[in-house]
Short mmCIF file of C-alpha atoms and ligand atoms in Angstrom, two decimals:
data_model
loop_
_atom_site.label_atom_id
_atom_site.label_comp_id
_atom_site.label_asym_id
_atom_site.label_seq_id
_atom_site.Cartn_x
_atom_site.Cartn_y
_atom_site.Cartn_z
CA MET R 1052 0.00 0.00 0.00
CA ASN R 1053 1.05 3.49 -0.77
CA PRO R 1054 1.21 5.55 2.46
CA VAL R 1055 0.13 8.84 0.91
CA GLY R 1056 -2.83 7.25 -0.80
CA LYS R 1057 -1.75 8.03 -4.34
CA PRO R 1058 -2.54 5.42 -6.92
CA GLY R 1059 0.30 2.86 -7.21
CA LYS R 1060 2.94 3.70 -9.72
CA THR R 1061 1.95 0.81 -11.95
CA GLY R 1062 -1.59 2.25 -11.64
CA SER R 1063 -3.46 1.75 -14.88
CA LEU R 1064 -0.84 -0.41 -16.57
CA MET R 1065 -1.76 -4.04 -17.12
CA PRO R 1066 0.69 -6.52 -15.57
CA VAL R 1067 2.40 -8.82 -18.06
CA GLU R 1068 0.93 -11.96 -16.51
CA VAL R 1069 -2.61 -10.58 -16.76
CA ALA R 1070 -2.15 -9.81 -20.46
CA LEU R 1071 -0.65 -13.25 -21.03
CA ALA R 1072 -3.50 -14.99 -19.19
CA ARG R 1073 -6.05 -13.13 -21.34
CA LEU R 1074 -4.23 -13.99 -24.55
CA LEU R 1075 -4.00 -17.66 -23.58
CA GLU R 1076 -7.69 -17.71 -22.70
CA MET R 1077 -8.53 -16.33 -26.11
CA ALA R 1078 -6.24 -18.87 -27.73
CA ASP R 1079 -8.02 -21.63 -25.83
CA ASP R 1080 -11.33 -20.37 -27.24
CA THR R 1081 -10.09 -20.64 -30.84
CA PRO R 1082 -7.92 -23.76 -31.02
CA ILE R 1083 -6.65 -25.07 -34.35
CA VAL R 1084 -8.50 -28.36 -34.60
CA GLU R 1085 -7.48 -29.64 -38.04
CA ARG R 1086 -4.78 -32.31 -38.00
CA GLU R 1087 -2.60 -34.11 -40.44
CA HIS R 1088 -0.61 -37.32 -40.39
CA LEU R 1089 3.04 -36.80 -41.28
CA PRO R 1090 6.02 -39.10 -41.70
CA LEU R 1091 8.19 -38.97 -38.59
CA ALA R 1092 11.02 -37.16 -40.39
CA GLN R 1093 8.70 -34.23 -41.15
CA VAL R 1094 7.22 -33.47 -37.73
CA GLN R 1095 10.01 -31.25 -36.46
CA GLY R 1096 8.59 -28.06 -34.91
CA ARG R 1097 5.02 -29.34 -35.06
CA VAL R 1098 2.60 -30.06 -32.22
CA LEU R 1099 1.43 -33.58 -31.41
CA ALA R 1100 -2.35 -33.84 -31.91
CA GLN R 1101 -3.01 -37.04 -29.97
CA ASP R 1102 -1.44 -38.81 -27.03
CA LEU R 1103 1.40 -41.12 -27.98
CA VAL R 1104 0.82 -44.35 -26.08
CA SER R 1105 3.35 -47.13 -26.29
CA THR R 1106 2.40 -50.42 -27.93
CA LEU R 1107 5.74 -51.91 -26.84
CA ASP R 1108 7.84 -52.59 -23.83
CA LEU R 1109 11.14 -50.78 -24.13
CA PRO R 1110 13.49 -52.55 -24.10
CA PRO R 1111 11.29 -55.28 -25.63
CA TRP R 1112 13.42 -57.97 -23.93
CA PRO R 1113 16.16 -57.95 -21.29
CA ASN R 1114 19.46 -57.04 -22.86
CA SER R 1115 23.06 -56.64 -21.91
CA ALA R 1116 24.42 -53.23 -20.95
CA MET R 1117 28.01 -54.43 -21.38
CA ASP R 1118 30.33 -56.57 -23.41
CA GLY R 1119 31.00 -59.57 -21.15
CA TYR R 1120 29.48 -62.83 -19.98
CA ALA R 1121 25.90 -63.74 -19.03
CA LEU R 1122 25.45 -66.29 -16.28
CA ARG R 1123 23.29 -67.36 -13.39
CA THR R 1124 24.88 -65.96 -10.21
CA ALA R 1125 23.96 -69.15 -8.30
CA ASP R 1126 26.03 -71.24 -10.77
CA TRP R 1127 29.26 -69.55 -9.80
CA ALA R 1128 31.19 -70.77 -6.76
CA GLY R 1129 34.62 -69.47 -7.66
CA GLU R 1130 35.44 -72.04 -10.36
CA PRO R 1131 35.75 -71.09 -14.06
CA LEU R 1132 32.63 -71.63 -16.22
CA VAL R 1133 32.45 -73.06 -19.74
CA VAL R 1134 31.30 -70.65 -22.48
CA SER R 1135 28.32 -72.43 -24.06
CA GLN R 1136 27.23 -69.83 -26.65
CA LYS R 1137 28.11 -66.45 -28.13
CA ILE R 1138 25.36 -63.82 -28.45
CA PHE R 1139 25.72 -60.73 -30.61
CA ALA R 1140 23.23 -57.83 -30.80
CA GLY R 1141 20.47 -58.78 -33.22
CA GLN R 1142 20.61 -62.52 -32.43
CA ALA R 1143 18.06 -64.67 -30.62
CA PRO R 1144 19.88 -66.73 -27.97
CA GLU R 1145 19.28 -70.31 -26.77
CA PRO R 1146 18.35 -70.70 -23.11
CA LEU R 1147 21.51 -70.78 -21.01
CA GLN R 1148 22.75 -74.30 -20.26
CA PRO R 1149 22.89 -74.63 -16.45
CA GLY R 1150 26.36 -74.32 -15.02
CA THR R 1151 27.74 -72.45 -18.04
CA CYS R 1152 28.06 -68.85 -19.15
CA ALA R 1153 27.44 -67.11 -22.49
CA ARG R 1154 29.72 -64.63 -24.22
CA ILE R 1155 27.49 -61.60 -24.75
CA PHE R 1156 27.81 -58.15 -26.33
CA THR R 1157 26.11 -54.84 -25.57
CA GLY R 1158 22.49 -54.75 -26.71
CA ALA R 1159 22.23 -58.51 -27.19
CA PRO R 1160 19.29 -60.36 -25.58
CA VAL R 1161 20.14 -61.96 -22.25
CA PRO R 1162 19.43 -65.71 -22.55
CA ALA R 1163 16.69 -67.27 -20.42
CA GLY R 1164 18.27 -68.70 -17.28
CA ALA R 1165 20.92 -66.01 -16.92
CA ASP R 1166 20.42 -63.39 -14.23
CA CYS R 1167 23.50 -61.20 -14.56
CA VAL R 1168 26.16 -59.99 -16.95
CA GLU R 1169 29.73 -59.62 -15.82
CA MET R 1170 31.78 -57.17 -17.79
CA GLN R 1171 34.71 -58.58 -19.69
CA GLU R 1172 37.18 -56.47 -17.71
CA ASN R 1173 36.34 -58.62 -14.64
CA ALA R 1174 36.72 -61.93 -16.46
CA GLU R 1175 39.67 -63.90 -17.82
CA ALA R 1176 39.14 -66.15 -20.82
CA GLN R 1177 41.22 -69.31 -20.46
CA ALA R 1178 42.67 -71.49 -23.21
CA ASP R 1179 40.18 -74.32 -22.40
CA ARG R 1180 37.03 -72.30 -23.45
CA ARG R 1181 36.37 -71.59 -19.84
CA VAL R 1182 36.21 -68.19 -18.17
CA ARG R 1183 37.42 -67.26 -14.72
CA PHE R 1184 35.51 -64.56 -12.90
CA ILE R 1185 37.49 -62.51 -10.43
CA GLN R 1186 34.76 -61.19 -8.13
CA ALA R 1187 31.28 -62.02 -6.87
CA MET R 1188 28.33 -60.90 -9.00
CA LYS R 1189 24.86 -59.63 -8.11
CA PRO R 1190 21.62 -60.76 -9.74
CA GLY R 1191 20.45 -58.16 -12.28
CA GLN R 1192 23.81 -56.49 -12.74
CA ASN R 1193 24.45 -55.03 -16.19
CA ILE R 1194 21.06 -56.19 -17.46
CA ARG R 1195 18.56 -53.69 -18.83
CA PRO R 1196 15.27 -55.34 -17.90
CA GLN R 1197 12.33 -55.57 -20.30
CA GLY R 1198 10.16 -52.43 -20.02
CA GLN R 1199 12.76 -50.57 -17.96
CA GLU R 1200 12.25 -47.37 -19.95
CA ILE R 1201 8.66 -47.70 -21.11
CA THR R 1202 5.94 -50.31 -20.66
CA VAL R 1203 3.07 -51.24 -23.01
CA GLY R 1204 0.14 -48.84 -22.60
CA GLU R 1205 2.18 -46.09 -21.02
CA LEU R 1206 1.56 -42.47 -22.06
CA VAL R 1207 4.87 -41.38 -23.53
CA LEU R 1208 4.11 -37.97 -25.07
CA PRO R 1209 0.86 -36.15 -24.36
CA ALA R 1210 -1.08 -34.30 -27.06
CA GLY R 1211 0.18 -30.73 -27.13
CA THR R 1212 3.84 -31.70 -27.04
CA ARG R 1213 6.07 -29.75 -29.39
CA LEU R 1214 8.08 -32.14 -31.47
CA GLY R 1215 11.81 -31.88 -32.00
CA PRO R 1216 14.72 -34.25 -32.57
CA ILE R 1217 14.40 -35.89 -29.14
CA GLU R 1218 10.67 -36.58 -29.44
CA GLN R 1219 11.22 -37.85 -32.98
CA GLY R 1220 13.89 -40.23 -31.71
CA LEU R 1221 11.66 -41.41 -28.88
CA ALA R 1222 8.72 -42.03 -31.22
CA ALA R 1223 11.04 -43.96 -33.54
CA SER R 1224 12.17 -46.15 -30.63
CA LEU R 1225 8.52 -47.14 -30.21
CA GLY R 1226 8.19 -48.03 -33.87
CA CYS R 1227 6.12 -45.00 -34.98
CA ALA R 1228 6.65 -44.27 -38.66
CA GLY R 1229 4.51 -41.15 -38.52
CA LEU R 1230 2.58 -38.94 -36.12
CA GLU R 1231 -0.69 -37.07 -36.01
CA VAL R 1232 0.10 -33.35 -35.74
CA VAL R 1233 -1.90 -30.14 -35.51
CA ARG R 1234 -2.20 -28.19 -38.75
CA LYS R 1235 0.25 -25.30 -38.94
CA VAL R 1236 -1.11 -22.05 -37.63
CA ARG R 1237 -1.31 -19.49 -40.46
CA VAL R 1238 -0.01 -16.05 -39.54
CA ALA R 1239 -0.04 -12.93 -41.71
CA VAL R 1240 2.76 -10.50 -40.91
CA LEU R 1241 2.13 -6.82 -41.57
CA SER R 1242 4.56 -3.97 -40.99
CA THR R 1243 2.83 -0.64 -40.63
CA GLY R 1244 4.51 2.70 -41.21
CA ASP R 1245 4.92 5.24 -44.01
CA GLU R 1246 8.59 5.51 -43.12
CA LEU R 1247 9.36 1.87 -43.95
CA ILE R 1248 11.07 0.60 -47.05
CA GLU R 1249 12.55 -2.79 -47.78
CA PRO R 1250 16.26 -3.57 -47.78
CA GLY R 1251 17.68 -3.44 -51.27
CA GLN R 1252 16.04 -0.10 -52.03
CA ALA R 1253 17.85 3.23 -51.67
CA LEU R 1254 17.01 5.03 -48.45
CA GLY R 1255 15.10 8.27 -49.08
CA PRO R 1256 14.58 11.17 -46.68
CA GLY R 1257 12.78 10.15 -43.51
CA GLN R 1258 12.85 6.49 -44.42
CA ILE R 1259 14.14 3.50 -42.48
CA TYR R 1260 14.51 -0.11 -43.46
CA ASN R 1261 11.86 -2.54 -42.33
CA SER R 1262 13.52 -4.83 -39.81
CA ASN R 1263 10.46 -6.30 -38.13
CA ARG R 1264 9.15 -8.02 -41.23
CA VAL R 1265 12.01 -10.43 -41.71
CA LEU R 1266 12.55 -10.75 -37.96
CA LEU R 1267 8.99 -11.94 -37.40
CA CYS R 1268 8.68 -13.98 -40.59
CA SER R 1269 11.74 -16.08 -39.89
CA TRP R 1270 10.93 -16.38 -36.19
CA LEU R 1271 7.43 -17.62 -37.03
CA GLN R 1272 8.90 -20.18 -39.41
CA ARG R 1273 11.12 -21.47 -36.63
CA LEU R 1274 8.02 -21.82 -34.48
CA GLY R 1275 6.41 -24.08 -37.07
CA CYS R 1276 3.92 -21.49 -38.36
CA GLU R 1277 2.82 -21.00 -41.94
CA VAL R 1278 3.76 -17.42 -42.71
CA VAL R 1279 1.85 -15.13 -45.01
CA ASP R 1280 4.22 -12.24 -45.62
CA ALA R 1281 1.88 -9.29 -46.10
CA GLY R 1282 4.59 -6.67 -46.53
CA ILE R 1283 4.33 -3.02 -45.59
CA LEU R 1284 1.06 -1.33 -44.76
CA PRO R 1285 1.07 2.47 -45.23
CA ASP R 1286 -0.43 4.69 -42.53
CA ASP R 1287 -3.75 5.09 -44.32
CA LEU R 1288 -7.19 4.01 -43.20
CA GLN R 1289 -8.65 2.92 -46.51
CA THR R 1290 -5.60 0.80 -47.36
CA THR R 1291 -5.65 -0.66 -43.87
CA ARG R 1292 -9.28 -1.74 -44.30
CA THR R 1293 -8.63 -3.21 -47.73
CA ARG R 1294 -5.48 -5.10 -46.73
CA LEU R 1295 -6.99 -6.51 -43.56
CA GLY R 1296 -9.98 -7.64 -45.59
CA GLU R 1297 -7.67 -9.60 -47.88
CA MET R 1298 -6.49 -11.71 -44.94
CA GLN R 1299 -9.57 -13.73 -44.21
CA ASP R 1300 -7.94 -17.14 -44.47
CA VAL R 1301 -5.34 -16.76 -41.72
CA ASP R 1302 -5.50 -17.69 -38.04
CA LEU R 1303 -3.84 -14.48 -36.90
CA ILE R 1304 -2.89 -11.12 -38.33
CA LEU R 1305 0.29 -9.99 -36.61
CA SER R 1306 1.15 -6.37 -37.19
CA THR R 1307 3.86 -4.09 -35.90
CA GLY R 1308 3.82 -0.35 -35.39
CA GLY R 1309 1.01 2.15 -35.31
CA VAL R 1310 -0.05 1.39 -31.77
CA SER R 1311 1.77 4.22 -30.03
CA VAL R 1312 -0.33 6.65 -28.07
CA GLY R 1313 -1.12 9.85 -29.91
CA GLU R 1314 -0.50 8.41 -33.33
CA ALA R 1315 -3.16 8.11 -35.98
CA ASP R 1316 -3.93 4.49 -35.23
CA PHE R 1317 -5.46 3.16 -38.42
CA LEU R 1318 -5.32 -0.44 -37.34
CA GLY R 1319 -7.31 0.45 -34.23
CA ILE R 1320 -9.89 2.41 -36.21
CA ALA R 1321 -10.35 -0.45 -38.67
CA LEU R 1322 -10.79 -2.99 -35.88
CA ARG R 1323 -13.32 -0.79 -34.09
CA GLU R 1324 -15.31 -0.41 -37.32
CA GLU R 1325 -15.38 -4.02 -38.39
CA GLY R 1326 -14.47 -6.10 -35.42
CA GLU R 1327 -13.33 -5.54 -31.91
CA LEU R 1328 -10.42 -3.79 -30.29
CA SER R 1329 -8.72 -3.95 -26.93
CA LEU R 1330 -5.89 -1.50 -26.46
CA TRP R 1331 -3.69 -2.54 -23.61
CA LYS R 1332 -1.14 -0.43 -21.86
CA LEU R 1333 1.19 -3.04 -20.48
CA ALA R 1334 3.57 -2.80 -17.56
CA ILE R 1335 6.37 -4.01 -19.81
CA LYS R 1336 9.53 -2.34 -21.06
CA PRO R 1337 10.34 -2.30 -23.87
CA GLY R 1338 6.78 -2.57 -25.08
CA LYS R 1339 3.77 -0.98 -23.37
CA PRO R 1340 1.15 -0.50 -26.09
CA LEU R 1341 -0.36 -3.71 -27.45
CA THR R 1342 -3.45 -4.18 -29.54
CA PHE R 1343 -5.59 -7.26 -29.45
CA GLY R 1344 -8.81 -7.72 -31.30
CA HIS R 1345 -10.28 -9.11 -34.46
CA PHE R 1346 -11.16 -7.88 -37.92
CA ARG R 1347 -14.20 -9.59 -39.44
CA GLY R 1348 -13.59 -12.46 -37.06
CA VAL R 1349 -9.86 -12.89 -37.73
CA PRO R 1350 -7.77 -12.38 -34.57
CA VAL R 1351 -5.30 -9.51 -34.71
CA ILE R 1352 -2.33 -8.79 -32.47
CA GLY R 1353 -0.67 -5.42 -32.93
CA LEU R 1354 2.83 -5.23 -31.49
CA PRO R 1355 4.71 -2.00 -30.89
CA GLY R 1356 6.97 -1.03 -33.78
CA ASN R 1357 10.32 -0.39 -32.16
CA PRO R 1358 12.29 -3.53 -33.00
CA ALA R 1359 13.38 -4.37 -29.45
CA SER R 1360 9.77 -3.87 -28.30
CA THR R 1361 8.57 -6.08 -31.12
CA LEU R 1362 11.03 -8.74 -30.05
CA VAL R 1363 10.13 -8.67 -26.35
CA THR R 1364 6.36 -8.54 -26.80
CA PHE R 1365 6.48 -11.25 -29.44
CA ALA R 1366 8.63 -13.49 -27.24
CA LEU R 1367 6.56 -13.05 -24.10
CA LEU R 1368 3.01 -12.60 -25.42
CA ALA R 1369 2.47 -13.46 -29.09
CA ARG R 1370 4.64 -16.59 -29.07
CA PRO R 1371 2.78 -18.26 -26.19
CA TYR R 1372 -0.53 -17.24 -27.79
CA LEU R 1373 0.43 -18.91 -31.08
CA LEU R 1374 1.69 -22.05 -29.38
CA ARG R 1375 -1.50 -22.29 -27.35
CA ARG R 1376 -3.63 -21.93 -30.51
CA GLN R 1377 -1.92 -25.17 -31.57
CA GLY R 1378 -2.74 -26.83 -28.27
CA VAL R 1379 0.63 -26.49 -26.54
CA ASN R 1380 0.11 -26.57 -22.78
CA ASP R 1381 3.49 -25.54 -21.58
CA THR R 1382 4.08 -22.22 -23.29
CA GLU R 1383 6.22 -20.64 -20.62
CA PRO R 1384 9.90 -20.23 -21.39
CA LEU R 1385 12.43 -21.48 -18.91
CA LYS R 1386 13.63 -18.78 -16.52
CA VAL R 1387 16.96 -19.31 -14.85
CA ARG R 1388 17.72 -17.59 -11.55
CA VAL R 1389 21.10 -15.90 -11.81
CA PRO R 1390 23.01 -13.15 -9.99
CA ALA R 1391 22.80 -9.70 -11.56
CA GLY R 1392 26.13 -8.37 -12.74
CA PHE R 1393 24.89 -4.76 -12.59
CA ASP R 1394 23.22 -2.26 -10.28
CA TRP R 1395 19.70 -1.05 -10.90
CA PRO R 1396 19.28 1.94 -8.62
CA ILE R 1397 16.06 3.49 -9.94
CA PRO R 1398 12.88 1.40 -9.77
CA GLY R 1399 10.65 1.41 -12.83
CA ASN R 1400 6.88 1.21 -13.05
CA ARG R 1401 7.08 -1.41 -15.78
CA ARG R 1402 8.63 -4.85 -15.78
CA GLU R 1403 11.85 -4.58 -17.73
CA TYR R 1404 13.30 -7.16 -20.05
CA LEU R 1405 16.89 -6.07 -20.45
CA ARG R 1406 18.94 -7.57 -23.22
CA GLY R 1407 21.77 -9.28 -21.42
CA ARG R 1408 24.22 -12.11 -21.49
CA MET R 1409 25.90 -14.40 -19.00
CA GLU R 1410 29.51 -13.60 -18.21
CA ASN R 1411 31.46 -15.18 -15.34
CA GLY R 1412 28.25 -16.56 -13.84
CA GLN R 1413 26.48 -13.19 -13.77
CA ALA R 1414 23.99 -11.51 -16.06
CA ILE R 1415 25.36 -8.34 -17.59
CA ILE R 1416 23.33 -5.99 -19.76
CA TYR R 1417 23.89 -4.15 -23.02
CA LYS R 1418 24.87 -0.51 -22.58
CA ASN R 1419 21.97 0.87 -24.63
CA GLN R 1420 18.59 -0.56 -23.68
CA SER R 1421 16.55 1.76 -25.92
CA SER R 1422 13.56 0.05 -27.50
CA GLY R 1423 14.76 1.03 -30.96
CA VAL R 1424 18.10 -0.72 -30.57
CA LEU R 1425 17.87 -4.20 -32.02
CA ARG R 1426 21.63 -4.50 -31.76
CA SER R 1427 21.17 -4.95 -28.01
CA ALA R 1428 19.42 -8.25 -28.69
CA ALA R 1429 22.00 -9.41 -31.20
CA TRP R 1430 24.66 -8.84 -28.53
CA ALA R 1431 22.56 -10.58 -25.89
CA ASP R 1432 21.85 -14.23 -25.27
CA GLY R 1433 18.92 -13.66 -22.95
CA LEU R 1434 16.38 -11.33 -21.40
CA VAL R 1435 17.04 -10.21 -17.84
CA GLU R 1436 13.76 -9.68 -16.00
CA VAL R 1437 13.63 -6.79 -13.55
CA LEU R 1438 10.32 -6.58 -11.73
CA GLU R 1439 8.25 -3.44 -11.30
CA ASP R 1440 9.19 -1.15 -8.41
CA ARG R 1441 12.42 -3.03 -7.87
CA THR R 1442 15.98 -1.89 -7.32
CA LEU R 1443 18.99 -4.17 -7.57
CA VAL R 1444 22.57 -4.26 -6.50
CA GLN R 1445 25.12 -6.48 -8.14
CA GLY R 1446 24.74 -10.04 -6.86
CA ASP R 1447 20.95 -9.84 -6.36
CA ILE R 1448 19.12 -12.71 -8.02
CA VAL R 1449 17.20 -12.03 -11.24
CA ASN R 1450 15.37 -14.17 -13.78
CA PHE R 1451 17.21 -14.79 -17.03
CA ILE R 1452 15.28 -16.05 -20.04
CA PRO R 1453 17.69 -17.49 -22.61
CA LEU R 1454 16.81 -16.22 -26.09
CA SER R 1455 17.28 -19.77 -27.34
CA GLU R 1456 14.22 -20.64 -25.22
CA VAL R 1457 11.92 -18.28 -27.05
CA LEU R 1458 13.41 -18.38 -30.54
CA ASN R 1459 12.18 -21.94 -31.05
P1 AMP K 1766 5.13 3.06 -34.13
O1 AMP K 1766 4.70 2.03 -33.14
O2 AMP K 1766 4.52 2.88 -35.48
O3 AMP K 1766 4.94 4.45 -33.60
O4 AMP K 1766 6.68 2.87 -34.31
C1 AMP K 1766 7.57 3.09 -33.24
C2 AMP K 1766 8.97 3.18 -33.76
O5 AMP K 1766 9.34 1.97 -34.35
C3 AMP K 1766 9.16 4.24 -34.83
O6 AMP K 1766 10.43 4.81 -34.65
C4 AMP K 1766 9.11 3.44 -36.11
O7 AMP K 1766 9.80 4.05 -37.16
C5 AMP K 1766 9.77 2.15 -35.69
N1 AMP K 1766 9.29 1.04 -36.48
C6 AMP K 1766 8.00 0.72 -36.69
N2 AMP K 1766 7.90 -0.35 -37.50
C7 AMP K 1766 9.15 -0.71 -37.81
C8 AMP K 1766 9.70 -1.75 -38.59
N3 AMP K 1766 8.90 -2.63 -39.22
N4 AMP K 1766 11.03 -1.86 -38.70
C9 AMP K 1766 11.83 -0.96 -38.07
N5 AMP K 1766 11.36 0.02 -37.29
C10 AMP K 1766 10.04 0.15 -37.16
MG1 MG K 1767 4.22 3.84 -37.19
#
């Protein structure tokens, strides 16, 4: 509570977690329901549409974890044992003859009757086909039992899992040749601003190159989205209406720019006329203004135009929204608690996401944290979270969100 009774400094600003909760709720209301079956090699970056339940035990049979000898511990009383068979990976062994041992290699099935594998380093092969063991053995040693990793009927990957190399490998180990995945979410990317031109053209007076377009398009591709690159939208109401109207077959229109306070906000006007608009002032820095709404039923998210603001609001708000549209449950990036390598003497009224990197076990921050400076993020390998109304001295613990967490 504020002792002098003034409204709190964060006052009318919406906390980041409130905005995120609202976006996720809206994503839950409009899930992508279409699915497709894809060969396993093509599911990278996609979202699993149905639970993956194992039809196998893994391993399917007990197998040896070592190169060595399989035997029954009770058969060994200190005397050498005869080697009665040799079992390589990929072979089906005979049951073990009582009182003997079997030469066995890693991954080979353990023969019925054997209850342990002794590694070859603890055994001495003699000239008479017998093997001397040099120490006592325990039942079960060096055997990977049937079903140790996974048993038949077990839920291995729940629907909503994002699929990458590890999940693909796991599915392959269960014999899946393909998986049911959620259709790609279709996102139209629009860059608003009369000042924008594309790289490759000569820069005229008052113009800047459009950096958000390629930034968002390639990021969305990494996230497994189908990208509709809608280019630059001039600051003009009629064009805004027309261009938005052309995007009826996408799941989201993602625009940047034109949401700053005091600016002629053509996106906002168009949404108010033919849809719905929520303008949020967020307690986030860089960031703050964010538009959410729909145009003729198509959801629209309008991110602030300064490139570092675009990056932060996309990473923390639009990315989870898009993942949730595809049914991903766990949309929250990993946050690592690390010591700050800097002082933060003046508390802010917005939650700051400073572009920083880890050096000598501490998070340090780029010298220029202006929202227009995309270079700060290229220098950084993470976002350092500094909470509202918070000061820091070096060594205080802060959250660090690796950029690699949100870029995929
Ligand atoms: P706005 O939100 O439209 O007021 O834009 C805020 C700032 O970001 C202005 O300096 C814009 O020139 C800049 N900006 C907006 N869109 C882009 C873009 N696509 N690429 C680079 N800078 C942009
Ligand atoms: Mg603008």
